[in-house]
Each structure stands twice: as C-alpha cells, then as structure tokens.
C-alpha cells in the first residue's frame, strides 16, 4: 500500500518541478529567439499572461475545495478570495486601458470583503482548519509561493538594486525581467499548492 502512495507523491512533485522548469525554459527560448525583454514583460505579454493563468488556476482550485464536501472549506474559501484579489491585480492594465485607473482596486474589494466576512464569522473554525493545514505539503508550497510573490519579487523589483549595477539608462529591462519572472515562479508555486490540496482531498475522499 505504501509503494503506490510514494510513487504518486514522487510523480506529483516531479510534475510540479517540470512545470516550473517548462515555464522558465519557455522564457529562455523566447529570449534566445530574439524576443525583446520589453515584449516578454509587458502587461499583455506572455509572462504577465502566464501569471494570470496560474493565479487564476490556484484560486479556482481553492474555490472548488471550498464548495465541495471535505475538511478545510472555510480556509479554502479565504484562500480562493485572496487568489481572486491577486488575479484582479494582474488585470490592472486592462482597467487602465478602459479609462478606470483604480478600477482593479474597487473590483478587488469584493473578494477581499468576502474573505474578511468569512474570517469574522468563523474565526475558531478557521483557526482549527489552519492548524491542520499547516502540517500538509500544500501549506509549504503555499507559503513558499506567497513569500516569492509578496517579498522576493518586490525586493528584486527595486530600482535601488539595479541602478548601481547597470546604470540609470540600462537597468529597466533587467529589473522588469527579474521581477516578473520571480513573480511568475511564485504563482506557479501557488498553483502547485492548490493542486496538492486537491490531491489530498481526493485521497481523503477515497479513505
């Protein structure tokens, strides 16, 4: 009984690593093929689009976990809402193009408010579910993805880091590429965390 479980776990983690490697290799191949960094990193470019896809997949997966019978529904509802906030943030340029600069902020208030209501209505249940969740592999992936998106990408995106290295006229393409690729890595990790949580739910349902 243990061997199939170990093999399944190894296969999932290999798939996560392969997915991340494929994303990075795709960027390398595009750059090697002559794609300009500005084209790759612009708001409607492939890297930003991939970010939106992965954070949307993560949020939708958490939403499915929240909507179906099983443990952790309250926690997954909060995670789904926060994921949708991040997805809306990735669409900020679309709001700008249509003349509503702060539109993403007001739109993001909807899932953010739902997350806040969920926390306020069920703090004890949420705390219990969070305690159980923290012992899972999905929690580790989720924490890693969160740190990469919220902390690492922001640190790498600071002009103060790149201007002394590359100069004020040449730093921008490198800064944007490092920042956006780091953010993409974080979103891939979040999607892997959601996939791991779904796999855990399915194992629990099978008993």
Coordinates of N, CA and C in Angstrom, one line a residue:
X1 N 0.8 -1.2 0.0 CA 0.0 0.0 0.0 C 0.9 1.3 0.0
X2 N 2.0 1.2 0.6 CA 2.8 2.4 0.7 C 3.5 2.7 -0.6
X3 N 3.9 1.7 -1.4 CA 4.7 1.9 -2.6 C 3.9 2.8 -3.6
X4 N 2.6 2.5 -3.9 CA 1.9 3.4 -4.8 C 1.8 4.8 -4.3
X5 N 1.6 4.9 -3.0 CA 1.5 6.2 -2.4 C 2.8 7.0 -2.6
X6 N 3.9 6.4 -2.4 CA 5.2 7.0 -2.6 C 5.4 7.4 -4.0
X7 N 5.0 6.5 -4.9 CA 5.2 6.7 -6.3 C 4.3 7.9 -6.8
X8 N 3.1 7.9 -6.3 CA 2.2 9.0 -6.6 C 2.7 10.3 -6.1
X9 N 3.2 10.4 -4.9 CA 3.8 11.6 -4.3 C 5.0 12.1 -5.2
X10 N 5.9 11.1 -5.5 CA 7.0 11.5 -6.3 C 6.6 12.0 -7.7
X11 N 5.6 11.4 -8.3 CA 5.1 11.8 -9.6 C 4.6 13.2 -9.5
X12 N 3.8 13.5 -8.5 CA 3.2 14.9 -8.3 C 4.3 15.9 -8.2
X13 N 5.3 15.6 -7.3 CA 6.4 16.6 -7.1 C 7.3 16.8 -8.3
X14 N 7.4 15.7 -9.1 CA 8.2 15.7 -10.3 C 7.4 16.6 -11.3
X15 N 6.1 16.5 -11.3 CA 5.3 17.3 -12.2 C 5.3 18.8 -11.9
X16 N 5.4 19.1 -10.6 CA 5.5 20.5 -10.2 C 6.8 21.0 -10.6
X17 N 7.9 20.3 -10.4 CA 9.2 20.8 -10.8 C 9.3 20.9 -12.3
X18 N 8.7 20.0 -13.1 CA 8.7 20.0 -14.5 C 7.9 21.2 -15.0
X19 N 6.8 21.5 -14.4 CA 6.0 22.7 -14.8 C 6.8 24.0 -14.6
X20 N 7.4 24.1 -13.5 CA 8.2 25.3 -13.2 C 9.4 25.4 -14.2
X21 N 10.1 24.3 -14.4 CA 11.2 24.3 -15.4 C 10.7 24.7 -16.8
X22 N 9.5 24.1 -17.2 CA 9.0 24.4 -18.5 C 8.7 25.9 -18.7
X23 N 8.1 26.5 -17.6 CA 7.8 28.0 -17.7 C 9.1 28.8 -17.9
X24 N 10.1 28.4 -17.1 CA 11.4 29.2 -17.2 C 12.1 28.9 -18.5
X25 N 12.0 27.7 -19.0 CA 12.7 27.3 -20.3 C 12.0 28.0 -21.4
X26 N 10.6 28.2 -21.3 CA 9.9 28.9 -22.3 C 10.4 30.4 -22.5
X27 N 10.6 31.0 -21.3 CA 11.1 32.4 -21.3 C 12.5 32.4 -21.9
X28 N 13.3 31.5 -21.6 CA 14.7 31.5 -22.1 C 14.7 31.3 -23.6
X29 N 13.8 30.3 -24.1 CA 13.7 30.1 -25.5 C 13.2 31.3 -26.3
X30 N 12.2 32.0 -25.7 CA 11.7 33.2 -26.3 C 12.8 34.3 -26.4
X31 N 13.5 34.4 -25.4 CA 14.6 35.4 -25.4 C 15.7 35.1 -26.4
X32 N 16.0 33.8 -26.4 CA 17.1 33.3 -27.3 C 16.6 33.4 -28.8
X33 N 15.3 33.4 -29.0 CA 14.7 33.5 -30.3 C 14.6 35.0 -30.8
X34 N 15.0 35.9 -30.0 CA 15.1 37.3 -30.4 C 14.0 38.1 -29.8
X35 N 13.1 37.6 -28.9 CA 12.0 38.4 -28.3 C 12.6 39.4 -27.4
X36 N 12.2 40.6 -27.5 CA 12.8 41.7 -26.7 C 12.2 41.6 -25.3
X37 N 13.1 41.9 -24.3 CA 12.6 41.8 -22.9 C 11.3 42.6 -22.7
X38 N 11.2 43.8 -23.3 CA 10.0 44.6 -23.2 C 8.8 43.9 -23.7
X39 N 8.9 43.2 -24.8 CA 7.8 42.4 -25.3 C 7.4 41.3 -24.4
X40 N 8.3 40.6 -23.8 CA 8.1 39.5 -23.0 C 7.4 39.9 -21.7
X41 N 7.8 41.1 -21.2 CA 7.4 41.5 -19.8 C 6.2 42.5 -19.8
X42 N 5.8 43.0 -21.0 CA 4.7 44.0 -21.0 C 3.4 43.4 -20.4
X43 N 2.5 44.3 -20.1 CA 1.3 43.9 -19.4 C 0.4 42.9 -20.2
X44 N 0.5 42.9 -21.5 CA -0.2 41.9 -22.3 C 0.7 40.9 -22.9
X45 N 1.9 40.8 -22.4 CA 2.9 39.8 -22.9 C 2.7 38.4 -22.3
X46 N 3.5 37.5 -22.7 CA 3.4 36.1 -22.3 C 3.6 35.9 -20.8
X47 N 4.6 36.6 -20.2 CA 4.9 36.4 -18.8 C 3.7 36.8 -17.9
X48 N 3.2 38.0 -18.1 CA 2.1 38.5 -17.4 C 0.9 37.7 -17.6
X49 N 0.7 37.2 -18.8 CA -0.5 36.3 -19.1 C -0.3 35.0 -18.3
X50 N 0.9 34.4 -18.3 CA 1.1 33.2 -17.5 C 0.8 33.4 -16.0
X51 N 1.2 34.6 -15.5 CA 1.0 34.9 -14.1 C -0.5 34.8 -13.8
X52 N -1.3 35.5 -14.7 CA -2.8 35.5 -14.5 C -3.3 34.1 -14.6
X53 N -2.9 33.3 -15.5 CA -3.4 31.9 -15.7 C -3.1 31.1 -14.4
X54 N -1.9 31.2 -13.9 CA -1.6 30.3 -12.7 C -2.3 30.8 -11.5
X55 N -2.3 32.1 -11.2 CA -3.0 32.5 -10.0 C -4.5 32.3 -10.1
X56 N -5.1 32.3 -11.3 CA -6.5 32.0 -11.5 C -6.8 30.5 -11.3
X57 N -5.9 29.7 -11.8 CA -6.0 28.2 -11.5 C -5.9 27.9 -10.0
X58 N -5.0 28.6 -9.3 CA -4.9 28.4 -7.9 C -6.2 28.8 -7.2
X59 N -6.7 30.0 -7.5 CA -7.9 30.5 -6.9 C -9.1 29.6 -7.2
X60 N -9.2 29.2 -8.5 CA -10.4 28.3 -8.8 C -10.3 27.0 -8.1
X61 N -9.1 26.5 -8.0 CA -8.9 25.2 -7.3 C -9.3 25.3 -5.8
X62 N -8.9 26.4 -5.2 CA -9.3 26.6 -3.8 C -10.8 26.9 -3.7
X63 N -11.3 27.5 -4.7 CA -12.8 27.7 -4.7 C -13.5 26.4 -4.8
X64 N -13.0 25.5 -5.6 CA -13.6 24.1 -5.7 C -13.6 23.4 -4.4
X65 N -12.4 23.5 -3.7 CA -12.3 22.8 -2.4 C -13.2 23.4 -1.4
X66 N -13.5 24.8 -1.5 CA -14.4 25.4 -0.5 C -15.8 25.0 -0.8
X67 N -16.1 24.7 -2.1 CA -17.5 24.5 -2.5 C -17.9 23.0 -2.3
X68 N -17.0 22.1 -2.2 CA -17.3 20.7 -2.1 C -17.0 20.2 -0.7
X69 N -17.7 19.1 -0.4 CA -17.6 18.5 1.0 C -16.2 18.0 1.3
X70 N -15.8 18.3 2.5 CA -14.4 17.9 2.9 C -13.9 18.9 3.9
X71 N -12.7 18.5 4.5 CA -12.1 19.4 5.5 C -11.5 20.7 4.9
X72 N -11.5 21.7 5.8 CA -10.8 23.0 5.4 C -11.6 23.9 4.5
X73 N -12.9 23.7 4.4 CA -13.7 24.5 3.5 C -13.7 26.0 3.8
X74 N -13.7 26.4 5.1 CA -13.6 27.8 5.4 C -12.3 28.4 5.0
X75 N -11.2 27.7 5.3 CA -9.9 28.2 5.0 C -9.7 28.3 3.5
X76 N -10.2 27.3 2.7 CA -10.1 27.4 1.3 C -10.9 28.5 0.7
X77 N -12.0 28.8 1.3 CA -12.8 30.0 0.8 C -12.0 31.3 1.0
X78 N -11.3 31.4 2.1 CA -10.5 32.6 2.2 C -9.4 32.6 1.2
X79 N -8.7 31.5 1.0 CA -7.6 31.4 0.1 C -8.1 31.7 -1.4
X80 N -9.3 31.2 -1.7 CA -9.8 31.4 -3.0 C -10.1 32.9 -3.2
X81 N -10.6 33.6 -2.2 CA -10.9 35.0 -2.3 C -9.6 35.8 -2.5
X82 N -8.6 35.5 -1.7 CA -7.3 36.2 -1.8 C -6.7 35.9 -3.2
X83 N -6.8 34.7 -3.7 CA -6.3 34.4 -5.0 C -7.0 35.3 -6.1
X84 N -8.3 35.4 -6.0 CA -9.0 36.3 -6.9 C -8.6 37.7 -6.8
X85 N -8.2 38.2 -5.6 CA -7.7 39.5 -5.4 C -6.4 39.7 -6.3
X86 N -5.5 38.7 -6.1 CA -4.3 38.7 -6.9 C -4.5 38.7 -8.4
X87 N -5.5 37.9 -8.8 CA -5.8 37.8 -10.3 C -6.3 39.1 -10.8
X88 N -7.2 39.8 -10.0 CA -7.7 41.1 -10.4 C -6.6 42.1 -10.5
X89 N -5.6 42.0 -9.5 CA -4.5 42.9 -9.6 C -3.7 42.8 -10.8
X90 N -3.6 41.5 -11.4 CA -2.9 41.3 -12.6 C -3.6 41.9 -13.8
X91 N -4.8 42.3 -13.6 CA -5.6 42.9 -14.7 C -5.6 44.4 -14.6
X92 N -4.8 45.0 -13.8 CA -4.8 46.4 -13.6 C -4.6 47.2 -14.9
X93 N -3.8 46.7 -15.8 CA -3.6 47.4 -17.1 C -4.9 47.5 -17.9
X94 N -5.7 46.4 -17.8 CA -6.9 46.4 -18.6 C -7.9 47.5 -18.1
X95 N -7.9 47.7 -16.8 CA -8.7 48.7 -16.2 C -8.2 50.1 -16.7
X96 N -6.9 50.2 -16.7 CA -6.3 51.5 -17.1 C -6.6 51.8 -18.6
X97 N -6.5 50.7 -19.4 CA -6.8 50.9 -20.9 C -8.2 51.4 -21.1
X98 N -9.1 50.9 -20.3 CA -10.5 51.3 -20.4 C -10.9 52.6 -19.6
X99 N -9.8 53.3 -19.1 CA -10.1 54.6 -18.5 C -10.4 54.6 -17.0
X100 N -10.2 53.4 -16.4 CA -10.6 53.3 -14.9 C -9.3 52.9 -14.2
X101 N -8.5 53.8 -13.9 CA -7.2 53.5 -13.3 C -7.3 52.8 -12.0
X102 N -8.2 53.1 -11.2 CA -8.3 52.5 -9.9 C -9.4 51.4 -9.9
X103 N -9.8 51.0 -11.1 CA -10.9 50.0 -11.2 C -10.6 48.7 -10.5
X104 N -9.3 48.3 -10.7 CA -9.0 47.0 -10.1 C -9.1 47.0 -8.6
X105 N -8.8 48.1 -8.0 CA -8.8 48.3 -6.5 C -10.3 48.0 -6.1
X106 N -11.2 48.8 -6.7 CA -12.6 48.6 -6.3 C -13.2 47.3 -6.6
X107 N -12.8 46.7 -7.7 CA -13.2 45.3 -8.0 C -12.7 44.3 -7.1
X108 N -11.4 44.5 -6.7 CA -10.8 43.5 -5.7 C -11.4 43.6 -4.3
X109 N -12.1 44.7 -4.1 CA -12.7 44.9 -2.8 C -13.8 43.8 -2.5
X110 N -14.4 43.3 -3.6 CA -15.5 42.3 -3.5 C -15.0 41.0 -2.9
X111 N -14.0 40.3 -3.5 CA -13.5 39.1 -2.9 C -12.8 39.4 -1.6
X112 N -12.2 40.6 -1.4 CA -11.5 40.9 -0.2 C -12.5 41.0 0.9
X113 N -13.6 41.6 0.6 CA -14.7 41.8 1.7 C -15.3 40.4 2.0
X114 N -15.4 39.5 1.0 CA -15.9 38.2 1.3 C -15.0 37.4 2.2
X115 N -13.7 37.6 1.9 CA -12.7 36.9 2.8 C -12.7 37.4 4.2
X116 N -12.9 38.8 4.4 CA -13.0 39.4 5.7 C -14.2 38.9 6.4
X117 N -15.3 38.8 5.7 CA -16.6 38.3 6.4 C -16.4 36.9 6.8
X118 N -15.8 36.1 6.0 CA -15.6 34.7 6.4 C -14.7 34.5 7.6
X119 N -13.7 35.4 7.7 CA -12.8 35.3 8.9 C -13.5 35.8 10.1
X120 N -14.3 36.8 10.0 CA -15.0 37.4 11.1 C -16.2 36.4 11.6
X121 N -16.8 35.7 10.7 CA -17.9 34.9 11.1 C -17.4 33.6 11.7
X122 N -16.3 33.1 11.3 CA -15.8 31.7 11.7 C -14.4 31.7 12.1
X123 N -14.0 32.6 13.1 CA -12.6 32.6 13.5 C -12.1 31.3 14.1
X124 N -12.9 30.7 14.9 CA -12.5 29.5 15.6 C -12.3 28.3 14.6
X125 N -13.3 28.2 13.7 CA -13.2 27.1 12.7 C -12.0 27.4 11.8
X126 N -11.8 28.6 11.4 CA -10.7 29.0 10.6 C -9.4 28.6 11.2
X127 N -9.2 28.9 12.5 CA -8.0 28.6 13.3 C -7.8 27.1 13.3
X128 N -8.8 26.4 13.6 CA -8.6 24.9 13.6 C -8.2 24.3 12.3
X129 N -8.9 24.8 11.2 CA -8.5 24.3 9.9 C -7.1 24.8 9.5
X130 N -6.7 26.0 9.9 CA -5.4 26.4 9.5 C -4.4 25.6 10.3
X131 N -4.6 25.2 11.5 CA -3.7 24.3 12.3 C -3.5 23.0 11.6
X132 N -4.6 22.4 11.1 CA -4.5 21.2 10.4 C -3.8 21.3 9.0
X133 N -4.1 22.4 8.3 CA -3.5 22.6 7.0 C -2.0 22.9 7.1
X134 N -1.5 23.5 8.1 CA -0.1 23.8 8.2 C 0.8 22.6 8.2
X135 N 0.3 21.4 8.6 CA 1.1 20.2 8.6 C 1.1 19.5 7.2
X136 N 0.5 20.1 6.2 CA 0.5 19.5 4.9 C 1.5 20.0 3.9
X137 N 1.8 19.2 2.8 CA 2.7 19.7 1.8 C 2.2 20.9 1.1
X138 N 0.9 21.0 0.9 CA 0.3 22.1 0.2 C 0.6 23.4 1.0
X139 N 0.6 23.4 2.3 CA 0.9 24.6 3.1 C 2.3 25.0 2.8
X140 N 3.3 24.1 2.7 CA 4.7 24.5 2.4 C 4.8 25.2 1.1
X141 N 4.1 24.6 0.0 CA 4.2 25.2 -1.3 C 3.5 26.6 -1.3
X142 N 2.4 26.7 -0.5 CA 1.6 27.9 -0.5 C 2.5 29.0 0.2
X143 N 3.1 28.7 1.3 CA 3.9 29.7 2.0 C 5.1 30.1 1.1
X144 N 5.7 29.1 0.4 CA 6.9 29.5 -0.5 C 6.4 30.4 -1.6
X145 N 5.2 30.1 -2.2 CA 4.7 30.9 -3.3 C 4.4 32.3 -2.8
X146 N 3.8 32.4 -1.6 CA 3.4 33.7 -1.1 C 4.7 34.6 -0.8
X147 N 5.7 34.0 -0.2 CA 6.9 34.7 0.0 C 7.6 35.2 -1.3
X148 N 7.6 34.3 -2.3 CA 8.2 34.7 -3.5 C 7.5 35.8 -4.2
X149 N 6.1 35.8 -4.2 CA 5.3 36.8 -4.9 C 5.4 38.1 -4.1
X150 N 5.1 38.1 -2.8 CA 4.9 39.3 -2.0 C 6.3 39.9 -1.5
X151 N 7.3 39.1 -1.2 CA 8.5 39.6 -0.7 C 9.6 39.6 -1.8
X152 N 10.0 38.4 -2.3 CA 11.1 38.3 -3.2 C 10.9 39.2 -4.4
X153 N 9.8 39.1 -5.1 CA 9.6 39.8 -6.3 C 9.6 41.3 -6.1
X154 N 9.1 41.8 -5.0 CA 9.1 43.2 -4.6 C 10.6 43.7 -4.4
X155 N 11.3 42.8 -3.7 CA 12.7 43.2 -3.4 C 13.5 43.3 -4.7
X156 N 13.4 42.3 -5.6 CA 14.1 42.3 -6.8 C 13.6 43.4 -7.8
X157 N 12.4 43.9 -7.5 CA 11.9 45.0 -8.4 C 12.3 46.4 -7.9
X158 N 13.1 46.5 -7.0 CA 13.5 47.9 -6.5 C 14.6 48.5 -7.4
X159 N 14.4 49.7 -7.8 CA 15.4 50.4 -8.7 C 16.7 50.6 -7.9
X160 N 16.6 50.7 -6.6 CA 17.9 50.9 -5.8 C 18.8 49.7 -6.0
X161 N 18.3 48.6 -6.3 CA 19.2 47.4 -6.5 C 19.9 47.4 -7.9
X162 N 19.2 47.8 -8.9 CA 19.7 47.7 -10.3 C 20.4 48.9 -10.8
X163 N 20.0 50.1 -10.4 CA 20.7 51.3 -11.0 C 22.2 51.3 -10.7
X164 N 22.6 51.0 -9.4 CA 24.1 51.0 -9.2 C 24.8 49.9 -10.0
X165 N 24.1 48.8 -10.3 CA 24.7 47.8 -11.1 C 24.8 48.0 -12.6
X166 N 23.7 48.6 -13.1 CA 23.6 48.7 -14.6 C 23.5 50.1 -15.1
X167 N 23.3 51.0 -14.2 CA 23.2 52.4 -14.6 C 21.8 52.8 -14.9
X168 N 21.5 54.1 -14.9 CA 20.1 54.6 -15.0 C 19.5 54.4 -16.4
X169 N 20.3 54.2 -17.4 CA 19.8 54.1 -18.7 C 19.5 52.6 -19.2
X170 N 20.1 51.7 -18.4 CA 20.1 50.3 -18.9 C 19.4 49.3 -17.9
X171 N 19.0 49.8 -16.8 CA 18.6 48.9 -15.7 C 17.2 48.3 -15.9
X172 N 16.3 49.1 -16.6 CA 14.9 48.8 -16.6 C 14.5 47.4 -17.2
X173 N 15.0 47.0 -18.4 CA 14.7 45.7 -18.9 C 15.1 44.6 -18.0
X174 N 16.3 44.7 -17.4 CA 16.7 43.6 -16.5 C 15.9 43.6 -15.2
X175 N 15.6 44.7 -14.7 CA 14.8 44.8 -13.5 C 13.4 44.2 -13.7
X176 N 12.8 44.6 -14.8 CA 11.4 44.1 -15.1 C 11.4 42.6 -15.3
X177 N 12.5 42.1 -16.0 CA 12.5 40.6 -16.3 C 12.7 39.8 -15.0
X178 N 13.6 40.3 -14.2 CA 13.9 39.5 -12.9 C 12.6 39.6 -12.0
X179 N 12.0 40.8 -11.9 CA 10.8 40.9 -11.1 C 9.7 40.1 -11.5
X180 N 9.4 40.2 -12.8 CA 8.2 39.5 -13.4 C 8.4 37.9 -13.4
X181 N 9.6 37.5 -13.7 CA 9.9 36.1 -13.7 C 9.8 35.5 -12.3
X182 N 10.3 36.3 -11.3 CA 10.2 35.8 -9.9 C 8.8 35.7 -9.5
X183 N 8.0 36.7 -9.9 CA 6.6 36.7 -9.6 C 5.9 35.5 -10.2
X184 N 6.3 35.2 -11.5 CA 5.7 34.0 -12.1 C 6.0 32.7 -11.4
X185 N 7.3 32.6 -10.9 CA 7.7 31.4 -10.1 C 6.8 31.3 -8.9
X186 N 6.5 32.4 -8.2 CA 5.6 32.4 -7.1 C 4.2 31.9 -7.4
X187 N 3.7 32.4 -8.5 CA 2.3 32.0 -8.9 C 2.3 30.5 -9.3
X188 N 3.3 30.0 -9.9 CA 3.4 28.6 -10.2 C 3.4 27.8 -8.9
X189 N 4.1 28.2 -7.9 CA 4.1 27.5 -6.6 C 2.8 27.5 -6.0
X190 N 2.0 28.7 -6.1 CA 0.7 28.7 -5.6 C -0.2 27.8 -6.3
X191 N -0.1 27.6 -7.6 CA -0.9 26.7 -8.3 C -0.6 25.3 -7.9
X192 N 0.7 25.0 -7.7 CA 1.1 23.7 -7.2 C 0.6 23.4 -5.9
X193 N 0.5 24.4 -5.0 CA -0.1 24.2 -3.7 C -1.5 23.8 -3.8
X194 N -2.3 24.5 -4.7 CA -3.7 24.2 -4.9 C -3.8 22.8 -5.4
X195 N -3.0 22.4 -6.3 CA -3.1 21.0 -6.9 C -2.8 20.0 -5.8
X196 N -1.8 20.3 -4.9 CA -1.5 19.4 -3.8 C -2.7 19.3 -2.9
X197 N -3.4 20.4 -2.6 CA -4.5 20.4 -1.7 C -5.7 19.6 -2.3
X198 N -5.9 19.7 -3.6 CA -6.9 18.9 -4.3 C -6.6 17.4 -4.3
X199 N -5.3 17.1 -4.5 CA -4.9 15.7 -4.4 C -5.1 15.1 -3.0
X200 N -4.8 15.9 -2.0 CA -5.1 15.5 -0.6 C -6.6 15.3 -0.3
X201 N -7.4 16.1 -0.8 CA -8.8 16.0 -0.7 C -9.3 14.7 -1.3
X202 N -8.8 14.4 -2.5 CA -9.2 13.2 -3.2 C -8.8 12.0 -2.5
X203 N -7.6 12.0 -1.9 CA -7.1 10.8 -1.2 C -8.0 10.6 0.1
X204 N -8.4 11.7 0.7 CA -9.2 11.6 1.9 C -10.6 11.1 1.5
X205 N -11.1 11.5 0.4 CA -12.4 11.0 -0.1 C -12.4 9.5 -0.4
X206 N -11.3 9.0 -0.8 CA -11.2 7.6 -1.1 C -11.0 6.8 0.1
X207 N -10.6 7.5 1.2 CA -10.4 6.8 2.5 C -9.1 6.1 2.6

